[in-house]
Coordinates of C-alpha atoms in Angstrom, one line a residue:
M1316 CA 36.3 0.8 -24.4
Q1317 CA 35.7 0.6 -20.6
K1318 CA 33.5 -2.2 -19.3
E1319 CA 30.3 -0.6 -17.2
P1320 CA 30.2 -1.8 -13.9
F1321 CA 27.1 -3.6 -12.8
L1322 CA 26.2 -1.3 -10.0
V1323 CA 25.9 2.4 -10.0
R1324 CA 28.7 4.4 -8.5
D1325 CA 26.8 7.7 -8.5
K1326 CA 26.4 8.7 -5.1
Q1327 CA 23.4 11.1 -6.0
F1328 CA 21.5 7.8 -7.3
Y1329 CA 21.9 6.2 -3.8
K1330 CA 20.7 9.2 -1.9
T1331 CA 17.8 9.7 -3.7
F1332 CA 16.9 6.4 -3.8
F1333 CA 17.5 5.9 0.0
V1334 CA 15.9 9.2 1.4
L1335 CA 12.8 8.7 -0.6
T1336 CA 12.8 5.2 0.5
L1337 CA 13.5 6.0 4.2
F1338 CA 10.6 8.7 4.6
I1339 CA 8.0 6.6 2.7
S1340 CA 8.6 3.8 4.8
L1341 CA 8.7 5.7 7.8
Q1342 CA 5.4 6.9 6.7
Q1343 CA 3.9 3.0 6.1
L1344 CA 5.5 1.7 9.2
I1345 CA 4.0 4.5 11.7
T1346 CA 0.6 3.7 9.6
F1347 CA 0.8 0.1 9.8
S1348 CA 1.5 0.7 13.6
V1349 CA -2.1 2.6 13.7
N1350 CA -3.3 -1.1 12.8
L1351 CA -0.8 -2.7 15.3
A1352 CA -2.2 -1.0 18.1
D1353 CA -5.8 -1.5 17.5
N1354 CA -4.8 -5.3 17.0
L1355 CA -3.1 -5.5 20.2
M1356 CA -5.4 -3.7 22.5
L1357 CA -8.5 -5.6 20.8
G1358 CA -6.8 -8.7 21.0
A1359 CA -6.2 -8.0 25.1
Y1360 CA -9.8 -7.0 25.1
S1361 CA -11.4 -9.7 23.0
E1362 CA -10.5 -12.0 20.1
T1363 CA -13.9 -12.0 18.7
A1364 CA -13.5 -8.1 18.8
L1365 CA -10.2 -8.3 16.9
S1366 CA -11.6 -10.7 14.6
G1367 CA -14.1 -8.1 13.5
A1368 CA -11.7 -5.4 13.4
A1369 CA -9.7 -7.1 11.1
L1370 CA -12.4 -7.8 8.6
V1371 CA -13.3 -4.2 8.5
N1372 CA -9.5 -3.3 8.2
Q1373 CA -9.8 -5.3 4.7
I1374 CA -12.1 -2.7 3.6
Q1375 CA -9.9 -0.4 4.6
Y1376 CA -7.2 -2.0 2.6
L1377 CA -9.0 -2.4 -0.7
L1378 CA -9.5 1.6 -0.3
Q1379 CA -6.2 2.3 0.1
T1380 CA -5.3 0.1 -2.7
I1381 CA -7.4 2.0 -5.4
V1382 CA -6.5 5.5 -3.9
S1383 CA -2.9 4.1 -4.2
G1384 CA -3.9 3.6 -7.6
F1385 CA -4.9 7.0 -8.6
S1386 CA -1.9 8.3 -6.6
S1387 CA 0.2 6.3 -8.5
G1388 CA -0.9 7.6 -11.8
V1389 CA 0.1 11.1 -10.6
V1390 CA 3.7 10.0 -9.4
V1391 CA 4.4 8.3 -12.8
L1392 CA 3.2 10.8 -15.0
G1393 CA 4.1 13.9 -12.5
A1394 CA 7.5 12.5 -12.0
Q1395 CA 8.7 12.9 -15.6
Y1396 CA 7.3 16.5 -15.9
W1397 CA 9.5 17.1 -12.5
G1398 CA 12.4 15.6 -14.3
K1399 CA 11.7 18.3 -17.1
K1400 CA 11.1 21.0 -14.3
D1401 CA 7.6 21.7 -15.8
V1402 CA 5.4 22.1 -12.6
Q1403 CA 2.1 23.4 -14.4
P1404 CA 1.0 20.1 -15.9
I1405 CA 1.5 18.6 -12.4
K1406 CA -0.7 20.7 -10.5
R1407 CA -3.3 19.8 -12.9
I1408 CA -2.6 16.3 -13.0
F1409 CA -2.6 16.3 -9.1
S1410 CA -6.0 17.7 -9.2
M1411 CA -7.4 15.0 -11.2
G1412 CA -6.0 12.1 -9.0
F1413 CA -7.4 14.2 -6.0
K1414 CA -10.7 14.0 -7.6
F1415 CA -10.8 10.7 -8.3
S1416 CA -9.4 9.4 -4.8
A1417 CA -12.4 11.4 -3.0
L1418 CA -14.9 9.9 -5.3
V1419 CA -13.8 6.7 -4.3
G1420 CA -13.8 7.6 -0.5
V1421 CA -17.5 8.5 -1.1
V1422 CA -18.5 5.1 -2.7
F1423 CA -17.1 3.4 -0.2
F1424 CA -18.7 5.5 2.9
L1425 CA -22.2 5.1 1.0
I1426 CA -21.6 1.4 0.2
T1427 CA -20.6 0.6 3.9
A1428 CA -23.0 2.6 5.8
L1429 CA -26.2 1.5 3.8
S1430 CA -25.3 -2.3 4.6
P1431 CA -22.6 -3.1 6.9
A1432 CA -23.8 -6.8 7.6
G1433 CA -23.8 -7.6 4.1
V1434 CA -20.3 -6.6 2.8
L1435 CA -19.0 -8.5 6.3
G1436 CA -21.2 -11.3 5.4
L1437 CA -19.3 -11.7 2.0
L1438 CA -16.0 -12.5 4.3
T1439 CA -17.4 -14.6 7.1
N1440 CA -20.4 -16.6 8.0
D1441 CA -19.3 -16.1 11.7
A1442 CA -22.5 -14.1 13.3
A1443 CA -20.4 -12.9 16.4
V1444 CA -17.5 -11.8 14.4
I1445 CA -19.9 -9.9 12.1
E1446 CA -21.7 -8.3 14.9
Q1447 CA -18.7 -6.8 16.2
G1448 CA -17.5 -5.8 12.6
V1449 CA -20.9 -4.0 11.9
I1450 CA -20.1 -2.0 15.0
Y1451 CA -16.8 -1.0 14.1
L1452 CA -18.0 -0.4 10.9
S1453 CA -20.6 2.1 12.0
I1454 CA -17.9 4.6 12.7
M1455 CA -15.4 3.6 10.6
S1456 CA -17.5 4.1 7.4
F1457 CA -17.2 8.2 8.2
T1458 CA -13.4 7.7 8.1
Y1459 CA -13.3 6.7 4.4
I1460 CA -13.7 10.2 2.6
L1461 CA -11.2 11.7 5.2
F1462 CA -8.7 8.9 4.6
A1463 CA -9.0 8.8 0.7
I1464 CA -8.7 12.7 0.6
S1465 CA -5.4 12.7 2.7
N1466 CA -3.7 9.7 1.5
A1467 CA -4.3 10.9 -2.2
I1468 CA -2.5 14.1 -1.5
I1469 CA 0.4 12.2 0.5
M1470 CA 0.9 9.9 -2.0
S1471 CA 0.6 12.6 -5.1
L1472 CA 3.2 14.8 -3.5
R1473 CA 5.9 12.0 -4.0
S1474 CA 5.8 13.0 -7.4
V1475 CA 8.1 16.1 -6.5
E1476 CA 10.0 14.2 -4.0
T1477 CA 7.9 15.7 -1.1
T1478 CA 8.2 12.6 1.5
M1479 CA 8.6 14.4 5.0
I1480 CA 4.9 15.3 5.1
G1481 CA 3.7 11.6 5.4
P1482 CA 5.8 10.6 8.5
I1483 CA 5.0 13.8 10.3
V1484 CA 1.1 13.4 9.7
S1485 CA 1.5 9.7 10.3
L1486 CA 3.1 10.1 13.8
V1487 CA 0.8 12.3 15.0
T1488 CA -2.2 10.0 13.9
L1489 CA -0.6 7.2 15.7
G1490 CA 0.0 9.4 19.0
I1491 CA -3.9 10.3 18.8
N1492 CA -5.1 6.8 18.0
A1493 CA -3.1 4.9 20.4
T1494 CA -4.2 7.4 23.2
L1495 CA -7.6 7.1 22.7
N1496 CA -7.7 3.3 21.8
Y1497 CA -6.1 2.8 25.8
C1498 CA -8.5 5.3 27.0
L1499 CA -11.8 4.3 25.2
I1500 CA -11.4 0.5 24.6
F1501 CA -10.6 -0.6 28.2
G1502 CA -12.3 2.9 30.1
N1503 CA -8.9 4.0 31.5
F1504 CA -8.5 7.6 33.0
G1505 CA -12.3 7.8 33.8
F1506 CA -13.2 7.4 30.0
P1507 CA -16.4 4.9 29.4
E1508 CA -15.4 1.4 28.3
M1509 CA -16.3 1.1 25.1
G1510 CA -14.6 -2.1 23.3
I1511 CA -14.6 -2.2 19.5
L1512 CA -16.6 1.1 19.2
G1513 CA -14.0 3.0 21.1
A1514 CA -11.3 1.6 18.6
A1515 CA -13.4 3.1 15.9
A1516 CA -14.0 6.2 17.8
A1517 CA -10.3 6.6 18.2
T1518 CA -9.3 6.0 14.5
C1519 CA -11.7 8.4 13.6
T1520 CA -10.6 11.2 15.3
S1521 CA -7.1 10.7 14.3
R1522 CA -8.3 10.8 10.7
V1523 CA -9.6 14.1 11.1
A1524 CA -6.4 15.7 12.7
E1525 CA -4.6 13.6 9.8
L1526 CA -6.7 15.3 7.4
V1527 CA -6.3 18.9 9.0
I1528 CA -2.7 18.5 9.2
V1529 CA -2.1 17.7 5.3
L1530 CA -4.5 20.5 4.1
I1531 CA -2.5 22.8 6.0
Y1532 CA 0.7 21.6 4.4
L1533 CA -0.6 21.6 1.2
F1534 CA -2.1 25.0 1.0
V1535 CA 0.4 27.0 3.4
V1536 CA 3.7 25.1 3.6
D1537 CA 4.4 23.6 0.3
K1538 CA 6.3 25.9 -1.9
K1539 CA 7.1 23.2 -4.8
L1540 CA 3.4 23.3 -6.3
R1541 CA 1.7 26.2 -4.5
L1542 CA -1.8 24.6 -5.1
K1543 CA -4.8 26.4 -4.0
L1544 CA -8.4 25.0 -3.0
K1545 CA -9.4 26.1 -6.8
D1546 CA -6.6 24.3 -8.3
L1547 CA -8.1 21.1 -6.8
L1548 CA -11.8 21.5 -7.3
R1549 CA -12.5 23.2 -10.7
P1550 CA -13.0 21.3 -13.9
D1551 CA -10.0 20.5 -15.8
F1552 CA -9.7 18.1 -18.8
F1553 CA -6.7 19.0 -20.7
Y1554 CA -4.3 16.1 -19.3
F1555 CA -7.5 13.8 -18.7
K1556 CA -6.7 11.2 -21.7
D1557 CA -3.0 11.5 -20.4
Y1558 CA -3.7 10.5 -17.1
I1559 CA -6.4 7.9 -17.6
L1560 CA -4.1 6.1 -20.0
V1561 CA -1.7 5.8 -17.5
T1562 CA -3.8 5.3 -14.5
L1563 CA -6.4 2.8 -15.3
P1564 CA -4.0 0.0 -15.6
I1565 CA -2.3 0.9 -12.1
V1566 CA -6.1 1.2 -10.8
G1567 CA -7.0 -2.1 -12.1
S1568 CA -4.0 -3.8 -10.8
S1569 CA -4.5 -1.8 -7.2
G1570 CA -8.0 -2.8 -7.1
F1571 CA -7.9 -6.3 -8.1
W1572 CA -5.1 -6.8 -5.7
G1573 CA -7.5 -5.2 -3.0
L1574 CA -9.8 -7.6 -4.0
A1575 CA -7.8 -10.6 -4.0
M1576 CA -6.6 -9.6 -0.4
V1577 CA -10.3 -9.6 0.7
A1578 CA -10.9 -12.7 -1.0
Q1579 CA -8.2 -14.0 0.6
T1580 CA -9.4 -13.2 4.1
A1581 CA -12.9 -14.5 2.9
I1582 CA -11.4 -18.0 2.1
L1583 CA -9.5 -18.1 5.9
G1584 CA -12.7 -16.6 7.1
H1585 CA -15.0 -19.1 6.0
M1586 CA -12.4 -21.9 7.8
S1587 CA -12.6 -21.0 11.5
A1588 CA -12.5 -17.7 13.9
A1589 CA -9.0 -18.8 14.6
A1590 CA -7.4 -18.7 10.8
I1591 CA -9.2 -15.1 10.8
A1592 CA -7.3 -14.0 13.9
A1593 CA -4.1 -15.6 12.8
N1594 CA -4.6 -14.0 9.4
S1595 CA -5.2 -10.6 11.4
V1596 CA -1.9 -11.0 13.4
A1597 CA 0.4 -12.3 10.5
G1598 CA -1.0 -9.7 8.0
T1599 CA 0.0 -6.9 10.5
V1600 CA 3.4 -8.3 11.4
F1601 CA 4.0 -8.4 7.7
Q1602 CA 3.1 -5.3 6.6
I1603 CA 5.8 -3.8 9.3
A1604 CA 8.4 -6.5 8.4
S1605 CA 7.8 -5.6 4.6
V1606 CA 7.6 -2.1 4.5
I1607 CA 11.0 -1.1 3.5
A1608 CA 10.6 -3.9 0.5
I1609 CA 7.2 -2.4 -0.7
C1610 CA 8.0 1.4 -0.1
S1611 CA 11.3 0.7 -2.6
A1612 CA 8.6 0.5 -5.2
N1613 CA 7.4 3.9 -4.7
S1614 CA 10.9 5.1 -4.5
S1615 CA 12.6 3.7 -7.5
S1616 CA 9.2 4.6 -9.6
V1617 CA 10.1 8.3 -9.1
V1618 CA 13.5 7.8 -9.4
M1619 CA 13.0 6.0 -12.8
G1620 CA 10.3 8.4 -14.1
K1621 CA 12.6 11.5 -13.2
T1622 CA 15.5 10.0 -15.1
I1623 CA 13.5 9.4 -18.2
G1624 CA 11.9 12.7 -17.8
E1625 CA 15.4 14.3 -17.4
G1626 CA 16.3 12.5 -20.9
K1627 CA 19.1 10.5 -19.1
L1628 CA 18.1 7.3 -21.0
D1629 CA 21.5 6.0 -20.6
K1630 CA 21.0 5.7 -17.0
V1631 CA 17.9 3.3 -17.3
R1632 CA 20.1 0.1 -17.9
P1633 CA 22.5 1.0 -14.9
Y1634 CA 20.1 2.2 -12.4
S1635 CA 17.6 -1.1 -13.0
R1636 CA 20.3 -3.3 -12.3
T1637 CA 21.1 -1.8 -9.3
L1638 CA 17.8 -1.4 -8.1
Q1639 CA 16.9 -5.1 -8.7
T1640 CA 20.1 -6.3 -6.6
L1641 CA 19.1 -3.7 -3.5
F1642 CA 15.4 -5.3 -3.8
V1643 CA 17.2 -8.8 -3.3
I1644 CA 19.1 -7.7 -0.4
I1645 CA 16.3 -5.9 1.2
G1646 CA 14.1 -9.0 0.9
V1647 CA 16.5 -11.2 2.6
A1648 CA 17.4 -8.9 5.3
S1649 CA 13.5 -8.4 5.9
G1650 CA 12.9 -12.0 6.1
V1651 CA 15.8 -12.6 8.7
V1652 CA 14.6 -9.7 10.5
L1653 CA 10.7 -11.2 10.6
F1654 CA 12.0 -14.9 11.6
L1655 CA 14.1 -13.4 14.3
L1656 CA 11.3 -11.1 15.9
K1657 CA 8.2 -13.3 15.4
D1658 CA 8.4 -15.0 18.9
L1659 CA 8.8 -11.7 20.7
I1660 CA 6.1 -10.1 18.3
L1661 CA 3.6 -12.8 19.3
G1662 CA 4.1 -12.4 22.9
F1663 CA 2.4 -9.2 22.7
Y1664 CA -0.8 -10.6 21.8
T1665 CA -3.3 -12.4 24.0
L1666 CA -4.5 -15.6 21.8
T1667 CA -5.9 -19.1 22.3
P1668 CA -3.2 -21.7 21.9
E1669 CA -4.8 -22.7 18.7
T1670 CA -4.4 -19.3 17.3
R1671 CA -1.0 -18.7 18.4
A1672 CA 0.5 -22.0 16.9
L1673 CA -1.3 -20.8 13.3
S1674 CA 0.0 -17.3 13.7
N1675 CA 3.4 -18.8 14.2
S1676 CA 3.1 -21.1 11.1
F1677 CA 1.7 -17.9 9.1
I1678 CA 4.7 -15.9 9.7
L1679 CA 7.2 -18.8 9.1
V1680 CA 5.7 -18.7 5.6
L1681 CA 5.9 -15.0 5.3
C1682 CA 9.4 -15.2 6.2
V1683 CA 10.2 -17.2 3.0
T1684 CA 7.7 -15.3 0.5
L1685 CA 8.7 -12.0 2.1
V1686 CA 11.9 -12.4 -0.3
G1687 CA 10.0 -12.9 -3.4
S1688 CA 7.5 -9.9 -2.3
A1689 CA 10.5 -7.7 -1.9
Y1690 CA 11.8 -8.4 -6.0
E1691 CA 8.8 -8.8 -7.7
F1692 CA 6.6 -6.0 -6.4
P1693 CA 9.4 -3.1 -6.8
V1694 CA 10.3 -4.3 -10.2
S1695 CA 6.9 -4.5 -11.7
A1696 CA 5.4 -1.5 -9.5
G1697 CA 8.4 0.3 -9.3
I1698 CA 10.9 0.0 -12.4
I1699 CA 8.6 -1.2 -15.0
Q1700 CA 5.4 1.0 -14.0
G1701 CA 8.0 4.0 -13.2
G1702 CA 9.6 3.7 -16.6
G1703 CA 6.2 4.4 -18.5
D1704 CA 4.8 0.8 -18.7
T1705 CA 1.7 0.9 -16.5
K1706 CA -0.1 -2.1 -18.1
Y1707 CA 2.3 -4.9 -17.1
A1708 CA 1.9 -5.1 -13.5
F1709 CA -2.2 -5.2 -14.1
L1710 CA -1.4 -8.2 -16.7
V1711 CA 0.8 -10.0 -14.4
D1712 CA -0.8 -9.6 -11.1
T1713 CA -4.2 -10.4 -12.5
L1714 CA -3.1 -13.9 -14.5
F1715 CA -1.4 -15.0 -11.5
M1716 CA -3.8 -13.9 -8.7
W1717 CA -7.2 -14.7 -10.2
C1718 CA -5.7 -17.4 -12.4
F1719 CA -3.9 -19.7 -10.2
T1720 CA -3.8 -17.9 -6.7
I1721 CA -7.4 -17.6 -5.9
P1722 CA -8.9 -20.6 -7.5
F1723 CA -6.6 -23.3 -5.8
S1724 CA -6.9 -21.5 -2.4
A1725 CA -10.5 -22.1 -2.9
L1726 CA -10.3 -25.6 -3.9
S1727 CA -7.4 -26.1 -0.8
A1728 CA -9.9 -24.9 1.8
F1729 CA -13.5 -26.0 0.2
V1730 CA -12.5 -29.0 -1.9
W1731 CA -9.7 -30.9 -0.8
N1732 CA -10.3 -29.7 3.0
F1733 CA -6.9 -29.1 3.4
P1734 CA -5.9 -27.4 7.2
P1735 CA -5.3 -23.3 7.0
L1736 CA -1.7 -23.4 6.7
I1737 CA -1.7 -25.2 3.3
T1738 CA -4.4 -22.9 1.9
F1739 CA -2.4 -20.2 3.4
M1740 CA 0.5 -21.3 1.6
F1741 CA -1.4 -21.3 -1.8
L1742 CA -2.6 -17.7 -1.1
K1743 CA 1.2 -16.6 -0.7
S1744 CA 2.7 -18.6 -3.6
D1745 CA 2.3 -16.0 -6.3
Q1746 CA 5.0 -13.9 -4.4
L1747 CA 7.5 -16.1 -5.3
L1748 CA 6.4 -17.4 -8.6
K1749 CA 6.1 -13.4 -10.3
C1750 CA 9.8 -13.2 -9.6
I1751 CA 10.2 -15.2 -13.0
P1752 CA 8.2 -13.2 -15.4
N1753 CA 9.3 -9.9 -14.1
A1754 CA 12.9 -10.5 -13.9
I1755 CA 12.5 -11.4 -17.8
K1756 CA 10.4 -8.2 -18.6
C1757 CA 12.6 -5.8 -16.4
N1758 CA 16.0 -7.0 -18.1
R1759 CA 14.7 -6.5 -21.8
Y1760 CA 13.9 -2.8 -21.2
K1761 CA 11.1 -2.6 -23.3
W1762 CA 9.1 -0.9 -20.9
V1763 CA 10.9 2.8 -21.3
K1764 CA 8.3 5.2 -22.2
E1765 CA 8.4 9.1 -22.5
L1766 CA 5.0 10.2 -21.3
T1767 CA 5.3 14.1 -21.2
R1768 CA 3.8 16.2 -23.9
Q1769 CA 6.4 18.1 -26.0
G1770 CA 6.7 21.4 -25.6

């Protein structure tokens, strides 16, 4: 009997994985570049403005994680039907993900519009930073509904391996946002100098353009699902139970993760303004450096779900082993690249010496933890989740984040009075610790579940 090779030799497997990862990563990279453009220009304008925008961006990140949860439910369930070449269930599941995401956008808009200072006051006690954040949020709150709808559509289309629209939309958004930032923040080309309010106006304009392009693609260009507006809006509960059972653990995991990121910002935000700014710089840089590692979770989820939907269960083990190997390689490469480019990236920012030194130290920590992030997240949210077990990621993320990371980070900052760097290490330590249980879980293969209805 011929021994099975450790790594897959199927060229189609690698083509599918890398093409999906490439386009999803390109979209995320451009999206993060929008935040980077805001950070760079606001950092050059005022460090207080940068810190205020950084706090608001945490709200945006929480919204994004929750919308991602509802959309991931569409991907996990839809990919298995896509493997069976059954499009009608995908359309109905797509509609449910769209409605839930739009509702989340409305909720975020109402909360931030009604009490902007109250929301930001949870993240910091620096009055100057809150003042700038309120100005920024006065416009940004209106973008939350637009963002939730457009991103739900873009992410849900991944269930049928449609990924090209994401980079196109994000590239247009980046161009509009960066151009208007330059004009409105500093008052260039005859525009008024609006500072942080100009950055918000630029982002709002780019979100409107983003949604228009996405809707045109969905209703006019797309030939896989052929969705119409009535398909998205009409009440349809046929697959409601299937969708909820798959999606709730993902939303719980994504939501708690987003809350944890906000809590992390709040912990550092109550230490010093320099810690807020340094965390903003390091966080944005990390998002860009880790984009391939994180997006490999999305592509591996589609690959695994489609494989199970096609009934090719004999491919699950070799695919899983190969993906895990790729994750480690991507993580090491990403960490090295981040280390080599950190000084160049920091050179673009106008920061105080204290903030620059702290940003550099934060990035050094991320160079190490990125290797863990590149393995643990794609394993739990990619292989295992795409394979049908959506509860595991929720359990492991909640346990580590809320029973270890947040409590010990809070103790570090407020009881033990450790410096921001030590607290930051506590905040990122779970990225390495979760590799152990995730590796054990993944290689026992008890997560393989067929989620589609028969017949």
